Amino acid sequence: AQSVSQHNHHVILSEAASLELGCNYSYGGTVNLFWYVQYPGQHLQLLLKYFSGDPLVKGIKGFEAEFIKSKFSFNLRKPSVQWSDTAEYFCAVNALRTGGYQKVTFGTGTKLQVIP
Amino acid sequence: NAGVTQTPKFQVLKTGQSMTLQCAQDMNHNSMYWYRQDPGMGLRLIYYSASEGTTDKGEVPNGYNVSRLNKREFSLRLESAAPSQTSVYFCASSEGQPYNSPLHFGNGTRLTVT
């Protein structure tokens, strides 16, 4: 069964600090990888996704993530965070399989608090 | 574009009461999902519908039933609410197999069972 681990549950940063949120998954086959963001009181929105090709993917609002297949990791990064990045971030994995449904497994989330 | 619309936004139930959460999408997506979100546990899949006419259990289906009314609508029913079902419920949709596209989420329903 696939699973997703997010190691940091709560991260507090000052504005302009750099961000890296860890995500590791367990699944031996081909995967699609996603980061979703949930701003306070809102629903989840797609931040970025990796399907294939360049393992360094860029998303909205200056976020990027790197897929390292050998480490089963898909860490999220941002060089300089802003107060408006305060949100909860979820890593998700879609294990590709023929037939059946699109099974997306979510990590438990990382709450990011950015202090002005 | 409305995207994924959920109703109601908030609901308070007494133990044993029943209710139905409604979800509709206007993106012509094949697959629809119901998740619950609890603090520290991320999102857990309750039920899904890979395509119109099919439904299947996810990780935490006990105490819930679903109906895929048509391609647009996917409802979640709590027959006899329990305090353990206090949660935020999200409906989502996607193009489904073989596209494996991202999920699109509704705004959620915050349910409290007393």
PDB file of C-alpha atoms in Angstrom:
ATOM      1  CA  ALA A   1       0.000   0.000   0.000  1.00  0.00           C
ATOM      2  CA  GLN A   2       1.212   3.494  -0.715  1.00  0.00           C
ATOM      3  CA  SER A   3       1.851   5.950   2.088  1.00  0.00           C
ATOM      4  CA  VAL A   4       3.107   9.505   2.449  1.00  0.00           C
ATOM      5  CA  SER A   5       5.170  10.948   5.291  1.00  0.00           C
ATOM      6  CA  GLN A   6       5.545  14.618   6.073  1.00  0.00           C
ATOM      7  CA  HIS A   7       8.133  15.002   8.758  1.00  0.00           C
ATOM      8  CA  ASN A   8       7.432  18.535   9.887  1.00  0.00           C
ATOM      9  CA  HIS A   9       4.070  19.057  11.522  1.00  0.00           C
ATOM     10  CA  HIS A  10       4.473  22.712  12.394  1.00  0.00           C
ATOM     11  CA  VAL A  11       7.040  25.132  11.021  1.00  0.00           C
ATOM     12  CA  ILE A  12       7.492  28.724  12.122  1.00  0.00           C
ATOM     13  CA  LEU A  13       9.574  31.075   9.996  1.00  0.00           C
ATOM     14  CA  SER A  14      10.239  34.771   9.774  1.00  0.00           C
ATOM     15  CA  GLU A  15       9.456  36.573   6.547  1.00  0.00           C
ATOM     16  CA  ALA A  16      12.221  36.265   3.939  1.00  0.00           C
ATOM     17  CA  ALA A  17      13.479  33.011   5.424  1.00  0.00           C
ATOM     18  CA  SER A  18      13.903  30.018   3.145  1.00  0.00           C
ATOM     19  CA  LEU A  19      11.519  27.113   3.332  1.00  0.00           C
ATOM     20  CA  GLU A  20      11.919  23.414   2.787  1.00  0.00           C
ATOM     21  CA  LEU A  21       9.172  20.957   3.685  1.00  0.00           C
ATOM     22  CA  GLY A  22       9.940  17.277   3.529  1.00  0.00           C
ATOM     23  CA  CYS A  23       7.796  14.626   1.868  1.00  0.00           C
ATOM     24  CA  ASN A  24       8.618  10.949   1.447  1.00  0.00           C
ATOM     25  CA  TYR A  25       6.408   8.304  -0.060  1.00  0.00           C
ATOM     26  CA  SER A  26       6.426   4.561  -0.215  1.00  0.00           C
ATOM     27  CA  TYR A  27       5.437   2.903  -3.471  1.00  0.00           C
ATOM     28  CA  GLY A  28       7.632   0.929  -5.791  1.00  0.00           C
ATOM     29  CA  GLY A  29       5.979   1.820  -9.071  1.00  0.00           C
ATOM     30  CA  THR A  30       5.355   4.930 -11.108  1.00  0.00           C
ATOM     31  CA  VAL A  31       3.846   7.861  -9.262  1.00  0.00           C
ATOM     32  CA  ASN A  32       2.438  11.287  -9.828  1.00  0.00           C
ATOM     33  CA  LEU A  33       3.254  13.701  -7.026  1.00  0.00           C
ATOM     34  CA  PHE A  34       1.439  16.783  -5.819  1.00  0.00           C
ATOM     35  CA  TRP A  35       1.678  19.542  -3.284  1.00  0.00           C
ATOM     36  CA  TYR A  36      -1.570  21.162  -2.187  1.00  0.00           C
ATOM     37  CA  VAL A  37      -1.972  24.261  -0.034  1.00  0.00           C
ATOM     38  CA  GLN A  38      -4.844  25.062   2.293  1.00  0.00           C
ATOM     39  CA  TYR A  39      -5.123  28.676   3.438  1.00  0.00           C
ATOM     40  CA  PRO A  40      -6.977  29.256   6.708  1.00  0.00           C
ATOM     41  CA  GLY A  41     -10.655  28.513   6.308  1.00  0.00           C
ATOM     42  CA  GLN A  42     -10.331  27.508   2.668  1.00  0.00           C
ATOM     43  CA  HIS A  43     -10.261  24.343   0.613  1.00  0.00           C
ATOM     44  CA  LEU A  44      -7.181  22.643  -0.765  1.00  0.00           C
ATOM     45  CA  GLN A  45      -5.669  24.117  -3.899  1.00  0.00           C
ATOM     46  CA  LEU A  46      -3.023  22.649  -6.158  1.00  0.00           C
ATOM     47  CA  LEU A  47       0.394  24.227  -5.657  1.00  0.00           C
ATOM     48  CA  LEU A  48       2.377  22.110  -8.105  1.00  0.00           C
ATOM     49  CA  LYS A  49       2.565  18.656  -9.591  1.00  0.00           C
ATOM     50  CA  TYR A  50       5.083  16.225 -11.019  1.00  0.00           C
ATOM     51  CA  PHE A  51       4.083  13.755 -13.689  1.00  0.00           C
ATOM     52  CA  SER A  52       7.278  13.091 -15.645  1.00  0.00           C
ATOM     53  CA  GLY A  53      10.294  14.789 -17.169  1.00  0.00           C
ATOM     54  CA  ASP A  54      12.339  17.422 -15.338  1.00  0.00           C
ATOM     55  CA  PRO A  55      12.362  16.400 -11.661  1.00  0.00           C
ATOM     56  CA  LEU A  56      12.479  20.049 -10.597  1.00  0.00           C
ATOM     57  CA  VAL A  57       8.997  21.460 -10.951  1.00  0.00           C
ATOM     58  CA  LYS A  58       7.862  24.996 -10.418  1.00  0.00           C
ATOM     59  CA  GLY A  59       4.463  25.946  -9.110  1.00  0.00           C
ATOM     60  CA  ILE A  60       2.534  29.033  -8.255  1.00  0.00           C
ATOM     61  CA  LYS A  61       3.700  31.807  -5.935  1.00  0.00           C
ATOM     62  CA  GLY A  62       7.389  30.977  -6.267  1.00  0.00           C
ATOM     63  CA  PHE A  63       7.210  27.444  -4.898  1.00  0.00           C
ATOM     64  CA  GLU A  64       9.175  24.591  -6.384  1.00  0.00           C
ATOM     65  CA  ALA A  65       9.683  20.929  -5.591  1.00  0.00           C
ATOM     66  CA  GLU A  66      12.273  18.352  -6.509  1.00  0.00           C
ATOM     67  CA  PHE A  67      11.483  14.724  -7.185  1.00  0.00           C
ATOM     68  CA  ILE A  68      14.341  12.451  -6.145  1.00  0.00           C
ATOM     69  CA  LYS A  69      13.339   8.975  -7.204  1.00  0.00           C
ATOM     70  CA  SER A  70      16.164   7.211  -5.390  1.00  0.00           C
ATOM     71  CA  LYS A  71      15.089   8.788  -2.117  1.00  0.00           C
ATOM     72  CA  PHE A  72      11.345   8.507  -2.726  1.00  0.00           C
ATOM     73  CA  SER A  73      11.166  12.183  -1.879  1.00  0.00           C
ATOM     74  CA  PHE A  74       9.363  15.248  -3.191  1.00  0.00           C
ATOM     75  CA  ASN A  75      10.407  18.171  -1.004  1.00  0.00           C
ATOM     76  CA  LEU A  76       8.796  21.575  -1.324  1.00  0.00           C
ATOM     77  CA  ARG A  77      10.961  24.699  -1.340  1.00  0.00           C
ATOM     78  CA  LYS A  78      10.647  28.441  -1.487  1.00  0.00           C
ATOM     79  CA  PRO A  79      13.671  30.786  -1.301  1.00  0.00           C
ATOM     80  CA  SER A  80      11.921  33.570   0.600  1.00  0.00           C
ATOM     81  CA  VAL A  81       8.580  33.147   2.358  1.00  0.00           C
ATOM     82  CA  GLN A  82       5.974  35.832   2.870  1.00  0.00           C
ATOM     83  CA  TRP A  83       3.379  36.291   5.571  1.00  0.00           C
ATOM     84  CA  SER A  84       0.730  35.335   3.004  1.00  0.00           C
ATOM     85  CA  ASP A  85       2.295  31.851   2.755  1.00  0.00           C
ATOM     86  CA  THR A  86       0.898  31.027   6.181  1.00  0.00           C
ATOM     87  CA  ALA A  87      -1.129  27.910   5.444  1.00  0.00           C
ATOM     88  CA  GLU A  88      -1.166  24.155   5.726  1.00  0.00           C
ATOM     89  CA  TYR A  89       0.704  22.208   3.062  1.00  0.00           C
ATOM     90  CA  PHE A  90      -0.118  18.675   1.992  1.00  0.00           C
ATOM     91  CA  CYS A  91       1.967  16.309  -0.049  1.00  0.00           C
ATOM     92  CA  ALA A  92       0.036  13.739  -2.076  1.00  0.00           C
ATOM     93  CA  VAL A  93       0.920  10.710  -4.143  1.00  0.00           C
ATOM     94  CA  ASN A  94      -1.040   9.084  -6.924  1.00  0.00           C
ATOM     95  CA  ALA A  95       0.235   5.584  -7.559  1.00  0.00           C
ATOM     96  CA  LEU A  96      -0.317   4.844 -11.197  1.00  0.00           C
ATOM     97  CA  ARG A  97      -1.984   1.561 -11.901  1.00  0.00           C
ATOM     98  CA  THR A  98      -3.944   0.176 -14.790  1.00  0.00           C
ATOM     99  CA  GLY A  99      -7.646   0.072 -14.250  1.00  0.00           C
ATOM    100  CA  GLY A 100      -9.266   0.870 -10.937  1.00  0.00           C
ATOM    101  CA  TYR A 101      -9.575   4.328  -9.522  1.00  0.00           C
ATOM    102  CA  GLN A 102      -7.171   7.152  -9.151  1.00  0.00           C
ATOM    103  CA  LYS A 103      -5.982   6.537  -5.617  1.00  0.00           C
ATOM    104  CA  VAL A 104      -4.472   9.667  -4.142  1.00  0.00           C
ATOM    105  CA  THR A 105      -2.896   9.353  -0.716  1.00  0.00           C
ATOM    106  CA  PHE A 106      -2.276  12.467   1.352  1.00  0.00           C
ATOM    107  CA  GLY A 107       0.299  13.172   4.002  1.00  0.00           C
ATOM    108  CA  THR A 108      -0.790  14.481   7.387  1.00  0.00           C
ATOM    109  CA  GLY A 109       0.105  18.049   6.467  1.00  0.00           C
ATOM    110  CA  THR A 110       2.571  20.700   7.639  1.00  0.00           C
ATOM    111  CA  LYS A 111       1.318  23.906   9.160  1.00  0.00           C
ATOM    112  CA  LEU A 112       3.498  26.833   8.175  1.00  0.00           C
ATOM    113  CA  GLN A 113       3.344  30.010  10.194  1.00  0.00           C
ATOM    114  CA  VAL A 114       5.215  33.004   8.814  1.00  0.00           C
ATOM    115  CA  ILE A 115       5.921  35.789  11.271  1.00  0.00           C
ATOM    116  CA  PRO A 116       6.085  39.327   9.837  1.00  0.00           C
TER     117      PRO A 116
ATOM    118  CA  ASN B   1     -16.676  28.720 -13.094  1.00  0.00           C
ATOM    119  CA  ALA B   2     -18.211  27.165  -9.986  1.00  0.00           C
ATOM    120  CA  GLY B   3     -15.921  24.101  -9.949  1.00  0.00           C
ATOM    121  CA  VAL B   4     -16.937  21.848  -7.050  1.00  0.00           C
ATOM    122  CA  THR B   5     -19.856  23.036  -4.944  1.00  0.00           C
ATOM    123  CA  GLN B   6     -20.683  21.568  -1.550  1.00  0.00           C
ATOM    124  CA  THR B   7     -23.675  22.186   0.667  1.00  0.00           C
ATOM    125  CA  PRO B   8     -24.151  22.908   3.483  1.00  0.00           C
ATOM    126  CA  LYS B   9     -21.085  24.777   4.724  1.00  0.00           C
ATOM    127  CA  PHE B  10     -21.835  24.141   8.385  1.00  0.00           C
ATOM    128  CA  GLN B  11     -24.024  21.634  10.190  1.00  0.00           C
ATOM    129  CA  VAL B  12     -24.632  20.645  13.785  1.00  0.00           C
ATOM    130  CA  LEU B  13     -26.283  17.296  14.453  1.00  0.00           C
ATOM    131  CA  LYS B  14     -27.287  15.424  17.549  1.00  0.00           C
ATOM    132  CA  THR B  15     -26.096  11.859  17.960  1.00  0.00           C
ATOM    133  CA  GLY B  16     -28.343   9.530  15.992  1.00  0.00           C
ATOM    134  CA  GLN B  17     -29.607  12.106  13.517  1.00  0.00           C
ATOM    135  CA  SER B  18     -29.115  11.641   9.800  1.00  0.00           C
ATOM    136  CA  MET B  19     -28.118  14.025   7.064  1.00  0.00           C
ATOM    137  CA  THR B  20     -26.900  14.151   3.475  1.00  0.00           C
ATOM    138  CA  LEU B  21     -23.996  16.243   2.241  1.00  0.00           C
ATOM    139  CA  GLN B  22     -24.410  17.360  -1.351  1.00  0.00           C
ATOM    140  CA  CYS B  23     -21.673  17.808  -3.931  1.00  0.00           C
ATOM    141  CA  ALA B  24     -21.818  18.864  -7.550  1.00  0.00           C
ATOM    142  CA  GLN B  25     -19.120  19.567 -10.125  1.00  0.00           C
ATOM    143  CA  ASP B  26     -19.413  21.340 -13.437  1.00  0.00           C
ATOM    144  CA  MET B  27     -16.092  20.288 -15.001  1.00  0.00           C
ATOM    145  CA  ASN B  28     -17.397  17.126 -16.671  1.00  0.00           C
ATOM    146  CA  HIS B  29     -15.089  15.066 -14.468  1.00  0.00           C
ATOM    147  CA  ASN B  30     -15.488  11.315 -14.370  1.00  0.00           C
ATOM    148  CA  SER B  31     -14.297  10.663 -10.824  1.00  0.00           C
ATOM    149  CA  MET B  32     -15.561  12.071  -7.557  1.00  0.00           C
ATOM    150  CA  TYR B  33     -14.423  11.589  -3.969  1.00  0.00           C
ATOM    151  CA  TRP B  34     -15.397  12.255  -0.399  1.00  0.00           C
ATOM    152  CA  TYR B  35     -12.641  12.956   2.141  1.00  0.00           C
ATOM    153  CA  ARG B  36     -12.708  13.841   5.785  1.00  0.00           C
ATOM    154  CA  GLN B  37     -10.072  16.057   7.349  1.00  0.00           C
ATOM    155  CA  ASP B  38      -9.158  15.738  10.998  1.00  0.00           C
ATOM    156  CA  PRO B  39      -6.349  17.541  12.856  1.00  0.00           C
ATOM    157  CA  GLY B  40      -3.039  15.713  12.560  1.00  0.00           C
ATOM    158  CA  MET B  41      -4.487  13.043  10.272  1.00  0.00           C
ATOM    159  CA  GLY B  42      -4.503  14.747   6.910  1.00  0.00           C
ATOM    160  CA  LEU B  43      -7.220  13.777   4.461  1.00  0.00           C
ATOM    161  CA  ARG B  44      -8.700  10.316   4.543  1.00  0.00           C
ATOM    162  CA  LEU B  45     -10.788   8.912   1.735  1.00  0.00           C
ATOM    163  CA  ILE B  46     -14.290   7.857   2.736  1.00  0.00           C
ATOM    164  CA  TYR B  47     -15.800   6.798  -0.590  1.00  0.00           C
ATOM    165  CA  TYR B  48     -15.081   7.401  -4.226  1.00  0.00           C
ATOM    166  CA  SER B  49     -16.809   7.053  -7.555  1.00  0.00           C
ATOM    167  CA  ALA B  50     -14.431   6.256 -10.379  1.00  0.00           C
ATOM    168  CA  SER B  51     -17.116   6.923 -12.968  1.00  0.00           C
ATOM    169  CA  GLU B  52     -20.836   7.477 -13.211  1.00  0.00           C
ATOM    170  CA  GLY B  53     -22.691   4.440 -11.941  1.00  0.00           C
ATOM    171  CA  THR B  54     -19.901   3.113  -9.734  1.00  0.00           C
ATOM    172  CA  THR B  55     -19.011   3.717  -6.106  1.00  0.00           C
ATOM    173  CA  ASP B  56     -16.536   2.045  -3.819  1.00  0.00           C
ATOM    174  CA  LYS B  57     -15.182   2.231  -0.290  1.00  0.00           C
ATOM    175  CA  GLY B  58     -12.098   4.176   0.663  1.00  0.00           C
ATOM    176  CA  GLU B  59     -10.085   4.042   3.871  1.00  0.00           C
ATOM    177  CA  VAL B  60     -12.796   5.025   6.380  1.00  0.00           C
ATOM    178  CA  PRO B  61     -16.245   4.097   5.005  1.00  0.00           C
ATOM    179  CA  ASN B  62     -17.943   2.909   8.202  1.00  0.00           C
ATOM    180  CA  GLY B  63     -21.010   4.960   9.111  1.00  0.00           C
ATOM    181  CA  TYR B  64     -21.358   6.490   5.650  1.00  0.00           C
ATOM    182  CA  ASN B  65     -23.147   5.793   2.391  1.00  0.00           C
ATOM    183  CA  VAL B  66     -22.867   7.500  -0.966  1.00  0.00           C
ATOM    184  CA  SER B  67     -24.870   7.964  -4.132  1.00  0.00           C
ATOM    185  CA  ARG B  68     -23.538   8.954  -7.526  1.00  0.00           C
ATOM    186  CA  LEU B  69     -26.742  10.487  -8.744  1.00  0.00           C
ATOM    187  CA  ASN B  70     -25.389  11.374 -12.171  1.00  0.00           C
ATOM    188  CA  LYS B  71     -22.085  12.499 -13.629  1.00  0.00           C
ATOM    189  CA  ARG B  72     -22.269  15.850 -11.837  1.00  0.00           C
ATOM    190  CA  GLU B  73     -23.502  14.895  -8.373  1.00  0.00           C
ATOM    191  CA  PHE B  74     -22.101  12.731  -5.589  1.00  0.00           C
ATOM    192  CA  SER B  75     -23.776  12.788  -2.173  1.00  0.00           C
ATOM    193  CA  LEU B  76     -22.588  11.495   1.199  1.00  0.00           C
ATOM    194  CA  ARG B  77     -25.094  10.288   3.775  1.00  0.00           C
ATOM    195  CA  LEU B  78     -24.688   9.802   7.494  1.00  0.00           C
ATOM    196  CA  GLU B  79     -27.483   7.480   8.583  1.00  0.00           C
ATOM    197  CA  SER B  80     -26.959   7.771  12.337  1.00  0.00           C
ATOM    198  CA  ALA B  81     -24.439  10.453  13.246  1.00  0.00           C
ATOM    199  CA  ALA B  82     -21.856   9.813  15.957  1.00  0.00           C
ATOM    200  CA  PRO B  83     -19.502  12.250  17.723  1.00  0.00           C
ATOM    201  CA  SER B  84     -16.578  10.501  15.973  1.00  0.00           C
ATOM    202  CA  GLN B  85     -17.930  11.852  12.704  1.00  0.00           C
ATOM    203  CA  THR B  86     -17.280  15.427  13.781  1.00  0.00           C
ATOM    204  CA  SER B  87     -14.943  16.583  11.036  1.00  0.00           C
ATOM    205  CA  VAL B  88     -14.528  18.729   7.959  1.00  0.00           C
ATOM    206  CA  TYR B  89     -15.744  16.961   4.855  1.00  0.00           C
ATOM    207  CA  PHE B  90     -14.382  17.720   1.408  1.00  0.00           C
ATOM    208  CA  CYS B  91     -15.749  16.616  -1.902  1.00  0.00           C
ATOM    209  CA  ALA B  92     -13.324  16.449  -4.815  1.00  0.00           C
ATOM    210  CA  SER B  93     -13.389  15.551  -8.469  1.00  0.00           C
ATOM    211  CA  SER B  94     -10.890  14.676 -11.166  1.00  0.00           C
ATOM    212  CA  GLU B  95     -10.788  13.542 -14.749  1.00  0.00           C
ATOM    213  CA  GLY B  96      -9.945  10.081 -13.460  1.00  0.00           C
ATOM    214  CA  GLN B  97      -8.234   7.223 -15.236  1.00  0.00           C
ATOM    215  CA  PRO B  98      -6.227   7.249 -17.390  1.00  0.00           C
ATOM    216  CA  TYR B  99      -5.515  10.942 -16.940  1.00  0.00           C
ATOM    217  CA  ASN B 100      -4.525  10.963 -13.256  1.00  0.00           C
ATOM    218  CA  SER B 101      -5.082  14.669 -13.146  1.00  0.00           C
ATOM    219  CA  PRO B 102      -5.053  16.721  -9.936  1.00  0.00           C
ATOM    220  CA  LEU B 103      -8.039  16.729  -7.622  1.00  0.00           C
ATOM    221  CA  HIS B 104     -10.288  19.774  -7.486  1.00  0.00           C
ATOM    222  CA  PHE B 105     -11.795  20.376  -4.072  1.00  0.00           C
ATOM    223  CA  GLY B 106     -14.977  21.967  -2.826  1.00  0.00           C
ATOM    224  CA  ASN B 107     -15.004  24.444   0.043  1.00  0.00           C
ATOM    225  CA  GLY B 108     -15.844  21.845   2.651  1.00  0.00           C
ATOM    226  CA  THR B 109     -18.591  21.144   5.161  1.00  0.00           C
ATOM    227  CA  ARG B 110     -17.818  21.564   8.843  1.00  0.00           C
ATOM    228  CA  LEU B 111     -19.900  19.018  10.728  1.00  0.00           C
ATOM    229  CA  THR B 112     -20.263  18.872  14.494  1.00  0.00           C
ATOM    230  CA  VAL B 113     -22.040  15.951  16.143  1.00  0.00           C
ATOM    231  CA  THR B 114     -23.003  16.499  19.768  1.00  0.00           C
TER     232      THR B 114
END
